[in-house]
Amino acid sequence: MSAVEAFRAVHNADGDLKTDIKDLITDLLHLARRECCVNDVGSLASLAAQMHDVEVEEDPEE
C-alpha cells in the first residue's frame, strides 16, 4: 500500500485502487525496460504473477 500511496502522491492520482495498482505496475514495467534492458515485459509480468500464485499457495492470505 505504501508503493501505491507514493505513486498517487507523485502522479496526483486519487482514483480507483485497482486502476492505480495497474498504473503503478505499468510504470514498473517501463522502468524494467529502460533501466534493466528487459525486452519482454510481458514475460516479466507473467513471472511475477506466477510467483504471486506460488506465494499465495504457500501462505494463504485469508
Tab-separated table of C-alpha atoms in Angstrom:
chain	number	residue	atom	x	y	z
A	1	MET	CA	0.000	0.000	0.000
A	2	SER	CA	2.959	2.280	0.618
A	3	ALA	CA	4.010	1.957	-3.015
A	4	VAL	CA	0.508	2.873	-4.206
A	5	GLU	CA	0.383	5.846	-1.856
A	6	ALA	CA	3.769	7.067	-3.130
A	7	PHE	CA	2.617	6.556	-6.730
A	8	ARG	CA	-0.543	8.534	-6.037
A	9	ALA	CA	1.429	11.373	-4.479
A	10	VAL	CA	3.801	11.658	-7.429
A	11	HIS	CA	1.056	11.424	-10.046
A	12	ASN	CA	-1.636	13.349	-8.168
A	13	ALA	CA	-3.788	10.246	-8.567
A	14	ASP	CA	-6.664	9.540	-6.255
A	15	GLY	CA	-8.625	7.180	-8.417
A	16	ASP	CA	-9.806	3.658	-8.041
A	17	LEU	CA	-7.299	1.479	-6.162
A	18	LYS	CA	-7.369	-1.212	-8.856
A	19	THR	CA	-6.633	1.369	-11.573
A	20	ASP	CA	-3.804	2.915	-9.567
A	21	ILE	CA	-2.227	-0.513	-8.970
A	22	LYS	CA	-2.417	-1.238	-12.731
A	23	ASP	CA	-0.805	2.129	-13.497
A	24	LEU	CA	1.952	1.513	-10.933
A	25	ILE	CA	2.710	-1.904	-12.425
A	26	THR	CA	2.813	-0.301	-15.874
A	27	ASP	CA	5.336	2.266	-14.657
A	28	LEU	CA	7.437	-0.511	-13.091
A	29	LEU	CA	7.477	-2.345	-16.413
A	30	HIS	CA	8.659	0.850	-18.133
A	31	LEU	CA	11.415	1.086	-15.503
A	32	ALA	CA	12.465	-2.532	-16.064
A	33	ARG	CA	12.637	-1.926	-19.817
A	34	ARG	CA	14.617	1.319	-19.535
A	35	GLU	CA	16.926	0.601	-16.606
A	36	CYS	CA	17.360	-3.179	-16.791
A	37	CYS	CA	17.097	-3.694	-20.544
A	38	VAL	CA	14.130	-6.049	-20.146
A	39	ASN	CA	12.892	-6.604	-23.684
A	40	ASP	CA	9.956	-8.870	-22.871
A	41	VAL	CA	7.973	-7.081	-20.183
A	42	GLY	CA	5.079	-9.480	-20.743
A	43	SER	CA	7.279	-12.361	-19.662
A	44	LEU	CA	8.458	-10.409	-16.611
A	45	ALA	CA	4.858	-9.634	-15.657
A	46	SER	CA	3.892	-13.270	-16.173
A	47	LEU	CA	6.753	-14.477	-13.985
A	48	ALA	CA	5.704	-12.050	-11.259
A	49	ALA	CA	2.110	-13.294	-11.459
A	50	GLN	CA	3.321	-16.892	-11.220
A	51	MET	CA	5.442	-16.005	-8.179
A	52	HIS	CA	2.398	-14.383	-6.611
A	53	ASP	CA	0.372	-17.561	-7.137
A	54	VAL	CA	3.096	-19.723	-5.555
A	55	GLU	CA	3.353	-17.398	-2.546
A	56	VAL	CA	-0.420	-17.413	-2.024
A	57	GLU	CA	-0.455	-21.198	-2.254
A	58	GLU	CA	2.366	-21.477	0.293
A	59	ASP	CA	0.948	-18.870	2.678
A	60	PRO	CA	-2.724	-18.096	2.068
A	61	GLU	CA	-3.631	-14.501	2.839
A	62	GLU	CA	-7.006	-15.367	4.378
